[in-house]
Amino acid sequence: MATYYIATTGSDTTGNGSIVTPWKTLYKACTTVTSSGNTIFVSGGTYTETQQCPLSIGVNIDGAGKDVVSIRSDFTGLGLVEMWSSSITVANQSIKNVSFDGLSKGSDAIHMTRRSAINIDNCNFSNFVSGACYATDSLDNDSSPAIYGINVTNCSFTDCTVYLAAGSPGMIWHRGVKDYVITNNTVTANYLTGDTAGFLVKGSHNQNVRISGNTLSVIGHDDVKWAFAIEYNHVLGGIQIDHNTIQGVLDFAGNHCSKGLYDYSLWIHNNILGHQSLSTRWQDCIYLANYSANSGQTMSDVIIEDNVITSVTRGITFMKDNQSQFNRINIRRNTMTNVGIISGSGLGWGITWSGNGGVFNDINIYNNTIIATTSGGTNPLVGINLPVYNSTTTNYRIINNIIQQFDNSPIMTDGSYLTGTIDYLYIQNNDFYQNGNSNNPKWWGIVPTNITSGGTLKVDPLFISLTDFRLQSGSTLINAGLDVGLPFTGTAPDIGTFEYGSIYFDSTNGDDNGSGTTITPYRSLTKLNSVAATMPTGTTIYLKRDSEWYGGPTIYPTKSGSINNRMTID
């Protein structure tokens, strides 16, 4: 294994790729270095590439640093760095520590076709037209992707796509990939009204993908254009989106979204979603879209939990048509706040729907906190808008939620559409406060059948503050919920997102600056111990293992000042 060098002072004519007599261009190095295990090292400086750089299997690119190496693309075809194989191949190669600039005319920076085991780390990408990192097995297999093991980590992406409606590319774009990790990246699209920008992360026919710890921002948008931070079609199972900060829409669309061999199709959790403030334009958050489904193709086994969603017009929207099927959708322990719009009366929904038709079964909405904006004159409509308009809905459960400040009602059926059925509806142990219709559900047109109800409260939840939605010790909502299978601390679950008297600890993804809740758990034992020492005896500490919280038996913290300030497990 050898290392070959390029430098701005080098020569493609007289150089030999050594550190003393380097080449001048990446093109020269890529077309010369073809043996697996070798590395092309890019010295500091700015390089302008006019030809496509074909990177051979197993050859790596390493640079002096992404802040000192700039590779500019004066090549307008697909893939400045082309990683193409004629058949499925394990590449075992990496690209790291360089920056790529498309000069607003380069198509895409790295194009990976039929190659597995690739790491892209600590790179900058900017000003490409059709994406920065594109990976495909070129098969669109409906059962299993053919390439695997691609990692995109610690990179920044800025303005690397254009808007082409449904065909818009993504800055990180992948089709037919399994075991893909996208983590600790910053991805930004800047555009104002009338400008064009594509999507940030886009995928289809993928399996076991984790998008974690990234900051994704679509800054500014036009009402006509889709401000998609993530668009995923044809999910084959195991797509996990967690611990990101995302400004822009998460769109899960197409005619197929199933769990396959995994426990879930989509698991969206512990993200901070939405915007810093409301806008005069619609700002949506999550689309669950199942269009033109063939027989047996559904959107199923989706988990959306422990997210903070703020300053949006619609929190979660089911997008449907007459062939749509939604099964086993679980929406739990999320906080949705400041729901509405700056201008326009009757706009603002926590969970709602759009479109004609659709079949819904086993929809579970548990322990969420959904609060409308208090901005004067906007009149947000409803917390949960049940699906109607030629849809068939069964086993729809709304339990242990707080819904507050919606002008029409906490829950409703839209009277503008008088067709459809809702059977076996469960509305139990919720707190409806400061909503219209005297805090009662409003059956405006379609009247559900076989309703199970009870345990409804209409009281002030007594949040700790306007921004902290944990419950105060005197809240009526403590122990007032119904057991739906989620962890709880007292004699019964609490109503709302957060259990009173609980501390959550996650040594992998926690944050000691968090609140110790399921959304922002603590990370270090030092922090956990210091907080536990101030809590009453009997407080439950929940520990995260894989995807589950474990809190029983109860952990009893010894008070501060006693022997070694210890915590013991009873």
Coordinates of C-alpha atoms in Angstrom, one line a residue:
M1 CA 0.0 0.0 0.0
A2 CA 1.4 3.3 -1.1
T3 CA 0.5 7.0 -0.8
Y4 CA 0.6 9.3 -3.9
Y5 CA 0.5 13.1 -3.7
I6 CA -1.0 16.0 -5.6
A7 CA -0.2 19.7 -4.9
T8 CA -0.9 23.0 -6.5
T9 CA 2.8 23.3 -7.2
G10 CA 2.9 19.8 -8.9
S11 CA 2.9 18.8 -12.5
D12 CA 0.9 16.2 -14.4
T13 CA 3.6 16.1 -17.0
T14 CA 6.8 15.8 -15.0
G15 CA 5.5 14.6 -11.6
N16 CA 5.5 11.0 -10.5
G17 CA 3.1 11.3 -7.5
S18 CA 5.8 11.3 -4.9
I19 CA 5.8 13.8 -2.0
V20 CA 8.8 15.5 -3.7
T21 CA 7.4 15.6 -7.3
P22 CA 3.6 15.5 -6.9
W23 CA 1.0 15.6 -9.6
K24 CA -1.1 18.7 -10.0
T25 CA -4.7 17.4 -10.5
L26 CA -6.9 14.8 -8.9
Y27 CA -7.8 13.6 -12.4
K28 CA -4.2 12.6 -13.0
A29 CA -3.9 10.8 -9.7
C30 CA -7.2 8.9 -10.1
T31 CA -6.4 7.8 -13.6
T32 CA -2.9 6.6 -12.5
V33 CA -3.4 5.2 -9.1
T34 CA -5.6 2.1 -9.6
S35 CA -4.4 -0.6 -7.2
S36 CA -6.6 -1.3 -4.1
G37 CA -5.2 -0.2 -0.8
N38 CA -3.4 2.9 -2.2
T39 CA -4.1 6.4 -1.1
I40 CA -4.2 9.7 -3.0
F41 CA -3.2 12.5 -0.6
V42 CA -4.3 16.1 -1.5
S43 CA -2.0 18.8 -0.2
G44 CA -3.4 22.1 0.9
G45 CA -4.6 24.5 -1.8
T46 CA -7.3 25.1 -4.4
Y47 CA -7.6 22.7 -7.4
T48 CA -9.9 23.2 -10.4
E49 CA -10.8 19.9 -12.0
T50 CA -12.1 20.0 -15.6
Q51 CA -12.5 16.2 -16.2
Q52 CA -14.3 13.4 -14.3
C53 CA -12.0 11.7 -11.8
P54 CA -12.6 7.9 -11.9
L55 CA -11.7 6.5 -8.5
S56 CA -10.8 2.8 -8.7
I57 CA -12.0 0.1 -6.2
G58 CA -10.1 0.3 -2.9
V59 CA -8.3 3.5 -3.6
N60 CA -8.7 6.2 -1.0
I61 CA -8.6 10.0 -1.1
D62 CA -7.3 11.8 2.0
G63 CA -6.6 15.5 2.3
A64 CA -4.6 18.0 4.4
G65 CA -7.9 19.1 5.9
K66 CA -11.3 20.2 4.7
D67 CA -10.6 23.8 5.6
V68 CA -7.3 24.0 3.6
V69 CA -8.2 21.8 0.6
S70 CA -10.7 23.0 -2.0
I71 CA -11.4 20.8 -5.1
R72 CA -13.5 22.9 -7.5
S73 CA -15.5 21.2 -10.3
D74 CA -15.5 22.7 -13.7
F75 CA -16.9 19.4 -14.9
T76 CA -20.6 19.5 -15.7
G77 CA -21.4 15.7 -16.1
L78 CA -22.5 13.3 -13.4
G79 CA -20.0 12.7 -10.7
L80 CA -16.8 14.7 -10.3
V81 CA -15.4 11.7 -8.4
E82 CA -16.9 8.7 -10.2
M83 CA -17.0 5.5 -8.1
W84 CA -18.6 3.1 -10.7
S85 CA -18.5 -0.7 -10.9
S86 CA -20.1 -2.9 -13.5
S87 CA -21.3 -5.3 -10.8
I88 CA -21.9 -5.3 -7.0
T89 CA -18.5 -4.9 -5.4
V90 CA -17.1 -4.5 -1.9
A91 CA -14.9 -1.4 -2.3
N92 CA -13.4 -0.9 1.2
Q93 CA -12.4 2.7 0.5
S94 CA -12.7 6.2 1.9
I95 CA -12.8 9.9 1.0
K96 CA -11.9 12.3 3.8
N97 CA -10.5 15.7 4.8
V98 CA -11.2 17.6 1.6
S99 CA -13.7 20.2 0.4
F100 CA -15.7 20.0 -2.9
D101 CA -17.1 23.1 -4.6
G102 CA -19.4 22.7 -7.6
L103 CA -19.2 26.3 -8.7
S104 CA -23.0 26.2 -9.2
K105 CA -22.5 24.1 -12.4
G106 CA -21.0 20.8 -11.3
S107 CA -23.7 18.1 -11.3
D108 CA -22.7 16.1 -8.2
A109 CA -19.5 15.6 -6.2
I110 CA -19.3 11.9 -5.5
H111 CA -21.2 9.3 -7.5
M112 CA -21.2 5.7 -6.1
T113 CA -22.7 3.0 -8.3
R114 CA -22.8 -0.7 -7.2
R115 CA -20.1 -0.3 -4.5
S116 CA -20.3 -1.2 -0.8
A117 CA -18.2 -0.4 2.2
I118 CA -17.4 3.3 1.6
N119 CA -16.6 5.9 4.2
I120 CA -17.0 9.7 3.5
D121 CA -15.7 11.6 6.5
N122 CA -14.9 15.2 7.5
C123 CA -15.6 16.8 4.1
N124 CA -17.3 20.0 2.9
F125 CA -19.6 20.1 -0.1
S126 CA -21.0 23.3 -1.6
N127 CA -22.7 24.7 -4.8
F128 CA -23.4 21.5 -6.7
V129 CA -26.5 21.2 -8.9
S130 CA -27.7 17.6 -8.5
G131 CA -26.4 16.5 -5.1
A132 CA -23.2 15.9 -3.2
C133 CA -23.1 12.2 -2.4
Y134 CA -25.1 9.8 -4.5
A135 CA -25.1 6.1 -3.9
T136 CA -27.1 3.4 -5.9
D137 CA -27.2 -0.3 -6.6
S138 CA -29.1 0.7 -9.8
L139 CA -31.6 -2.1 -9.2
D140 CA -34.5 -0.6 -7.1
N141 CA -35.1 -4.1 -5.7
D142 CA -38.4 -4.3 -3.8
S143 CA -37.2 -6.8 -1.3
S144 CA -33.5 -6.2 -0.4
P145 CA -30.9 -3.6 -1.4
A146 CA -27.7 -4.9 -3.0
I147 CA -25.1 -2.5 -1.6
Y148 CA -24.3 -1.9 2.0
G149 CA -22.0 -0.3 4.6
I150 CA -21.8 3.3 3.4
N151 CA -21.1 6.0 6.1
V152 CA -21.3 9.8 5.7
T153 CA -20.0 11.4 8.8
N154 CA -18.8 14.8 10.1
C155 CA -19.4 16.6 6.8
S156 CA -21.1 19.9 5.9
F157 CA -23.3 20.3 2.8
T158 CA -24.5 23.7 1.6
D159 CA -26.7 24.4 -1.4
C160 CA -26.0 21.3 -3.4
T161 CA -29.3 20.7 -5.1
V162 CA -31.9 22.4 -7.3
Y163 CA -35.7 22.1 -7.1
L164 CA -37.2 19.9 -9.7
A165 CA -40.7 19.2 -8.1
A166 CA -41.1 15.5 -7.4
G167 CA -37.8 14.6 -9.1
S168 CA -35.7 17.0 -7.0
P169 CA -32.4 15.5 -6.1
G170 CA -31.0 15.3 -2.5
M171 CA -27.7 16.5 -1.3
I172 CA -27.2 13.0 0.3
W173 CA -29.1 10.8 -2.1
H174 CA -29.2 7.0 -1.9
R175 CA -31.2 4.2 -3.7
G176 CA -30.9 0.5 -2.9
V177 CA -28.6 0.8 0.1
K178 CA -28.5 -1.3 3.3
D179 CA -26.7 -0.4 6.5
Y180 CA -26.2 3.2 5.7
V181 CA -25.1 5.6 8.5
I182 CA -25.5 9.4 8.1
T183 CA -24.3 11.1 11.3
N184 CA -23.0 14.3 12.7
N185 CA -23.4 16.3 9.5
T186 CA -24.6 19.8 8.8
V187 CA -26.8 20.1 5.7
T188 CA -28.2 23.5 4.7
A189 CA -30.3 24.7 1.8
N190 CA -30.6 28.5 1.6
Y191 CA -33.2 30.0 -0.7
L192 CA -35.8 32.7 -0.7
T193 CA -39.1 33.1 -2.5
G194 CA -38.7 32.4 -6.2
D195 CA -35.3 30.7 -5.8
T196 CA -34.9 27.0 -6.5
A197 CA -33.4 24.4 -4.0
G198 CA -33.8 20.7 -3.8
F199 CA -34.0 18.3 -0.9
L200 CA -31.4 17.7 1.8
V201 CA -31.5 13.9 2.4
K202 CA -33.4 11.7 -0.1
G203 CA -33.7 8.0 -0.4
S204 CA -35.7 5.1 -1.8
H205 CA -35.6 1.3 -1.7
N206 CA -33.3 1.4 1.4
Q207 CA -33.0 -0.8 4.5
N208 CA -31.5 -0.3 7.9
V209 CA -30.5 3.3 7.6
R210 CA -29.6 5.5 10.5
I211 CA -29.8 9.3 10.2
S212 CA -28.6 10.6 13.6
G213 CA -27.1 13.6 15.2
N214 CA -27.3 15.9 12.2
T215 CA -28.4 19.5 11.7
L216 CA -30.7 19.8 8.7
S217 CA -32.0 23.2 7.7
V218 CA -34.1 24.4 4.8
I219 CA -33.9 28.2 5.2
G220 CA -36.7 30.1 3.6
H221 CA -39.2 28.6 1.3
D222 CA -41.9 29.3 -1.4
D223 CA -45.4 28.1 -0.8
V224 CA -45.3 26.4 -4.2
K225 CA -42.2 24.4 -3.4
W226 CA -41.7 21.5 -1.0
A227 CA -39.3 22.4 1.7
F228 CA -38.2 18.8 2.3
A229 CA -35.3 18.2 4.7
I230 CA -35.8 14.4 4.3
E231 CA -37.7 12.6 1.6
Y232 CA -37.9 8.8 1.8
N233 CA -39.8 6.6 -0.7
H234 CA -40.4 2.9 -0.7
V235 CA -39.1 2.0 2.7
L236 CA -37.9 -1.6 3.2
G237 CA -37.5 -1.5 6.9
G238 CA -35.3 -0.3 9.7
I239 CA -35.1 3.4 8.9
Q240 CA -34.1 5.3 12.1
I241 CA -34.1 9.1 12.3
D242 CA -33.0 10.2 15.7
H243 CA -31.3 13.0 17.7
N244 CA -31.3 15.5 14.8
T245 CA -32.2 19.1 14.7
I246 CA -34.3 19.6 11.6
Q247 CA -35.9 22.7 10.1
G248 CA -38.0 21.5 7.1
V249 CA -40.5 18.8 6.2
L250 CA -39.9 15.1 6.8
D251 CA -41.7 13.4 3.9
F252 CA -42.2 9.6 3.8
A253 CA -44.0 8.9 0.6
G254 CA -44.6 6.4 -2.1
N255 CA -46.6 3.2 -2.3
H256 CA -44.7 1.1 0.2
C257 CA -43.4 1.5 3.7
S258 CA -43.0 -1.8 5.6
K259 CA -40.8 -3.1 8.4
G260 CA -39.5 -6.1 6.5
L261 CA -37.1 -8.0 8.8
Y262 CA -36.9 -5.2 11.4
D263 CA -39.0 -4.1 14.3
Y264 CA -40.2 -1.0 12.5
S265 CA -40.4 0.6 9.1
L266 CA -39.7 4.1 10.4
W267 CA -38.6 5.0 13.9
I268 CA -38.4 8.8 14.3
H269 CA -37.4 9.7 17.8
N270 CA -35.6 12.3 20.0
N271 CA -35.4 14.9 17.3
I272 CA -35.9 18.7 17.6
L273 CA -38.2 19.5 14.6
G274 CA -39.9 22.6 13.3
H275 CA -38.9 26.3 13.3
Q276 CA -37.8 29.0 15.6
S277 CA -41.0 31.0 15.0
L278 CA -44.2 30.8 13.0
S279 CA -44.4 32.3 9.5
T280 CA -47.0 33.8 7.3
R281 CA -46.5 30.7 5.1
W282 CA -47.5 27.1 6.0
Q283 CA -44.7 25.3 7.9
D284 CA -45.4 21.6 8.1
C285 CA -43.3 19.0 9.9
I286 CA -44.0 15.2 9.1
Y287 CA -45.9 13.8 6.1
L288 CA -46.9 10.1 6.2
A289 CA -47.9 9.6 2.6
N290 CA -49.1 6.4 1.1
Y291 CA -50.2 7.0 -2.5
S292 CA -51.3 4.6 -5.3
A293 CA -50.6 1.5 -3.2
N294 CA -50.7 -1.8 -4.9
S295 CA -52.4 -4.7 -3.2
G296 CA -50.7 -5.5 0.1
Q297 CA -48.5 -2.4 0.0
T298 CA -49.1 -0.3 3.0
M299 CA -47.5 2.3 5.3
S300 CA -47.2 0.3 8.5
D301 CA -45.2 -0.2 11.7
V302 CA -44.2 3.5 12.1
I303 CA -43.1 4.8 15.5
I304 CA -42.9 8.6 16.1
E305 CA -41.9 9.2 19.7
D306 CA -40.0 11.6 22.0
N307 CA -39.7 14.4 19.5
V308 CA -40.1 18.2 20.1
I309 CA -42.1 19.8 17.3
T310 CA -42.5 23.5 17.5
S311 CA -43.8 26.5 15.4
V312 CA -45.5 24.5 12.6
T313 CA -48.9 24.7 10.9
R314 CA -49.4 21.0 10.8
G315 CA -47.4 18.6 13.1
I316 CA -48.1 15.2 11.6
T317 CA -50.2 14.8 8.4
F318 CA -51.5 11.6 6.8
M319 CA -51.4 12.1 3.0
K320 CA -53.8 9.7 1.4
D321 CA -55.7 8.7 -1.7
N322 CA -58.3 6.0 -2.5
Q323 CA -55.6 3.3 -2.4
S324 CA -53.9 4.3 0.8
Q325 CA -53.5 2.0 3.7
F326 CA -52.1 2.9 7.1
N327 CA -51.6 0.2 9.7
R328 CA -50.0 0.2 13.2
I329 CA -48.9 3.8 13.4
N330 CA -47.7 4.8 16.9
I331 CA -47.4 8.4 17.8
R332 CA -46.3 8.8 21.4
R333 CA -44.6 11.1 24.0
N334 CA -44.1 14.0 21.6
T335 CA -44.5 17.6 22.4
M336 CA -46.1 19.8 19.7
T337 CA -46.2 23.5 20.6
N338 CA -46.9 26.9 19.0
V339 CA -49.0 25.1 16.4
G340 CA -50.6 27.6 13.9
I341 CA -49.7 30.3 11.4
I342 CA -49.1 34.1 11.7
S343 CA -51.9 35.1 9.3
G344 CA -55.0 33.2 8.3
S345 CA -57.9 32.1 10.5
G346 CA -58.6 28.4 11.3
L347 CA -55.1 27.2 10.3
G348 CA -53.3 24.9 12.7
W349 CA -53.5 21.2 13.4
G350 CA -51.5 18.9 15.6
I351 CA -52.3 15.6 13.8
T352 CA -54.4 15.8 10.6
W353 CA -54.9 14.4 7.1
S354 CA -55.1 15.5 3.5
G355 CA -56.5 13.8 0.4
N356 CA -59.4 11.6 -0.7
G357 CA -59.9 8.0 0.5
G358 CA -57.7 5.7 2.5
V359 CA -57.9 2.9 5.0
F360 CA -56.7 3.4 8.6
N361 CA -56.3 0.7 11.2
D362 CA -54.6 0.5 14.6
I363 CA -53.6 4.2 14.9
N364 CA -52.2 4.8 18.4
I365 CA -51.8 8.4 19.7
Y366 CA -50.5 8.2 23.3
N367 CA -49.1 10.6 25.9
N368 CA -48.5 13.6 23.6
T369 CA -48.7 17.2 24.5
I370 CA -50.3 19.3 21.7
I371 CA -50.6 23.1 22.3
A372 CA -51.7 25.7 19.8
T373 CA -50.1 29.2 19.4
T374 CA -51.5 32.0 21.5
S375 CA -50.8 34.6 18.8
G376 CA -53.8 36.8 18.5
G377 CA -56.2 36.4 15.6
T378 CA -54.8 33.1 14.1
N379 CA -57.4 30.7 15.7
P380 CA -55.6 27.3 15.2
L381 CA -58.3 24.8 14.3
V382 CA -57.9 21.5 16.1
G383 CA -55.5 19.2 18.0
I384 CA -56.4 16.0 16.2
N385 CA -58.4 15.9 13.0
L386 CA -59.8 12.4 12.4
P387 CA -59.6 11.1 8.8
V388 CA -62.7 11.4 6.7
Y389 CA -63.5 12.0 3.0
N390 CA -64.1 8.5 1.7
S391 CA -61.8 6.9 4.3
T392 CA -62.4 3.9 6.4
T393 CA -61.0 4.1 9.9
T394 CA -61.0 1.4 12.7
N395 CA -59.2 1.1 16.0
Y396 CA -58.1 4.7 16.4
R397 CA -56.9 5.3 19.9
I398 CA -56.3 8.7 21.5
I399 CA -55.2 8.2 25.1
N400 CA -53.3 10.1 27.8
N401 CA -52.8 13.3 25.7
I402 CA -52.9 16.9 26.6
I403 CA -54.6 19.1 23.9
Q404 CA -54.7 22.8 24.6
Q405 CA -55.8 26.1 23.1
F406 CA -57.3 25.0 19.8
D407 CA -60.1 27.3 18.6
N408 CA -62.5 24.8 17.2
S409 CA -62.2 21.8 19.5
P410 CA -59.6 19.3 20.8
I411 CA -60.7 16.5 18.4
M412 CA -63.0 16.7 15.4
T413 CA -64.3 15.3 12.1
D414 CA -64.2 17.8 9.3
G415 CA -67.8 18.7 8.3
S416 CA -66.6 19.8 4.9
Y417 CA -66.4 16.1 3.9
L418 CA -69.5 14.0 4.6
T419 CA -68.3 10.6 3.5
G420 CA -66.3 8.0 5.3
T421 CA -66.6 5.9 8.4
I422 CA -64.8 5.8 11.8
D423 CA -65.5 2.7 13.9
Y424 CA -64.0 1.7 17.3
L425 CA -62.7 5.0 18.4
Y426 CA -61.0 5.3 21.8
I427 CA -60.8 8.7 23.5
Q428 CA -59.7 8.0 27.0
N429 CA -57.9 9.8 29.9
N430 CA -57.0 12.9 28.0
D431 CA -56.8 16.5 29.3
F432 CA -58.6 19.0 27.1
Y433 CA -58.0 22.6 28.2
Q434 CA -58.8 26.0 26.8
N435 CA -60.2 24.5 23.5
G436 CA -63.3 25.4 21.6
N437 CA -66.6 23.5 21.8
S438 CA -66.3 23.5 25.6
N439 CA -63.3 21.1 25.4
N440 CA -65.5 18.4 23.8
P441 CA -64.8 16.5 20.6
K442 CA -66.8 17.9 17.7
W443 CA -68.5 15.5 15.3
W444 CA -69.0 17.9 12.4
G445 CA -70.6 15.7 9.7
I446 CA -69.2 12.2 10.3
V447 CA -70.2 10.7 13.6
P448 CA -67.9 7.8 14.8
T449 CA -69.4 4.6 15.9
N450 CA -68.4 2.3 18.9
I451 CA -66.8 5.1 20.8
T452 CA -65.0 4.2 24.1
S453 CA -64.5 7.3 26.2
G454 CA -63.9 8.2 29.8
G455 CA -61.4 9.7 32.2
T456 CA -61.4 13.1 30.4
L457 CA -60.1 16.0 32.3
K458 CA -60.6 19.7 31.5
V459 CA -58.1 21.3 33.8
D460 CA -54.9 23.4 33.8
P461 CA -52.1 20.8 33.4
L462 CA -49.9 22.9 35.7
F463 CA -46.7 22.8 33.6
I464 CA -43.5 23.9 35.2
S465 CA -43.4 26.9 32.8
L466 CA -44.5 28.1 29.4
T467 CA -41.5 26.3 27.9
D468 CA -41.1 23.3 30.3
F469 CA -44.0 20.8 29.8
R470 CA -43.2 18.6 32.8
L471 CA -45.9 18.6 35.5
Q472 CA -45.7 20.4 38.8
S473 CA -46.2 18.3 41.9
G474 CA -49.8 19.4 42.4
S475 CA -51.0 18.6 38.9
T476 CA -54.3 16.6 38.6
L477 CA -52.7 14.8 35.6
I478 CA -50.3 12.8 37.8
N479 CA -51.5 9.1 38.0
A480 CA -54.6 10.1 35.9
G481 CA -53.7 8.2 32.8
L482 CA -54.4 4.7 31.4
D483 CA -51.8 2.0 31.1
V484 CA -51.0 1.7 27.4
G485 CA -47.8 -0.2 27.8
L486 CA -45.4 2.7 28.2
P487 CA -43.2 3.0 31.3
F488 CA -44.7 4.9 34.2
T489 CA -43.7 5.7 37.8
G490 CA -46.7 6.1 40.1
T491 CA -49.8 4.0 40.6
A492 CA -50.9 4.8 37.1
P493 CA -49.4 6.6 34.1
D494 CA -49.5 10.4 34.0
I495 CA -51.3 12.3 31.2
G496 CA -49.0 14.1 28.8
T497 CA -45.5 13.6 27.6
F498 CA -43.5 13.5 30.8
E499 CA -43.9 11.3 33.8
Y500 CA -43.6 13.1 37.1
G501 CA -40.9 11.8 39.4
S502 CA -38.8 10.1 36.7
I503 CA -35.2 10.7 35.5
Y504 CA -34.0 9.3 32.2
F505 CA -30.4 8.4 31.4
D506 CA -28.8 7.5 28.1
S507 CA -25.1 7.1 28.1
T508 CA -24.9 7.1 24.3
N509 CA -27.2 9.9 23.1
G510 CA -27.9 11.8 26.3
D511 CA -27.0 15.4 27.2
D512 CA -26.2 16.7 30.7
N513 CA -27.6 20.0 29.7
G514 CA -31.0 18.4 29.0
S515 CA -34.0 18.0 31.3
G516 CA -33.6 14.3 32.2
T517 CA -36.7 13.4 30.2
T518 CA -37.3 10.9 27.4
I519 CA -36.7 13.6 24.9
T520 CA -33.5 15.0 26.4
P521 CA -32.1 12.4 28.9
Y522 CA -28.9 12.9 30.9
R523 CA -25.7 11.3 29.7
S524 CA -23.1 11.1 32.5
L525 CA -23.4 9.2 35.9
T526 CA -22.0 12.4 37.6
K527 CA -25.0 14.4 36.4
L528 CA -27.4 11.6 37.1
N529 CA -26.1 11.2 40.6
S530 CA -26.2 15.0 41.4
V531 CA -29.8 15.2 40.2
A532 CA -31.0 12.0 41.9
A533 CA -29.7 13.3 45.2
T534 CA -32.3 16.1 45.1
M535 CA -35.2 13.8 44.2
P536 CA -37.5 12.2 46.7
T537 CA -37.0 8.6 47.7
G538 CA -38.9 6.4 45.3
T539 CA -38.0 8.4 42.2
T540 CA -37.6 6.0 39.2
I541 CA -34.4 6.3 37.1
Y542 CA -34.9 4.9 33.6
L543 CA -31.9 3.6 31.7
K544 CA -31.8 3.3 27.9
R545 CA -30.7 0.0 26.3
D546 CA -31.1 -0.3 22.6
S547 CA -34.6 1.2 21.9
E548 CA -36.2 0.5 25.3
W549 CA -36.3 2.3 28.7
Y550 CA -35.8 0.1 31.7
G551 CA -36.8 1.5 35.1
G552 CA -38.0 -1.3 37.3
P553 CA -37.3 -2.2 39.9
T554 CA -37.2 1.3 41.3
I555 CA -33.8 2.9 41.9
Y556 CA -33.6 4.6 45.3
P557 CA -31.0 7.4 45.4
T558 CA -29.3 7.9 48.8
K559 CA -29.7 11.5 49.8
S560 CA -26.8 14.0 49.4
G561 CA -24.6 14.0 52.5
S562 CA -25.1 10.4 53.4
I563 CA -22.6 7.6 52.9
N564 CA -20.5 8.3 49.7
N565 CA -23.6 9.9 48.1
R566 CA -24.4 6.5 46.6
M567 CA -27.3 5.2 44.5
T568 CA -28.4 1.7 45.2
I569 CA -30.8 -0.6 43.3
D570 CA -33.4 -2.2 45.4

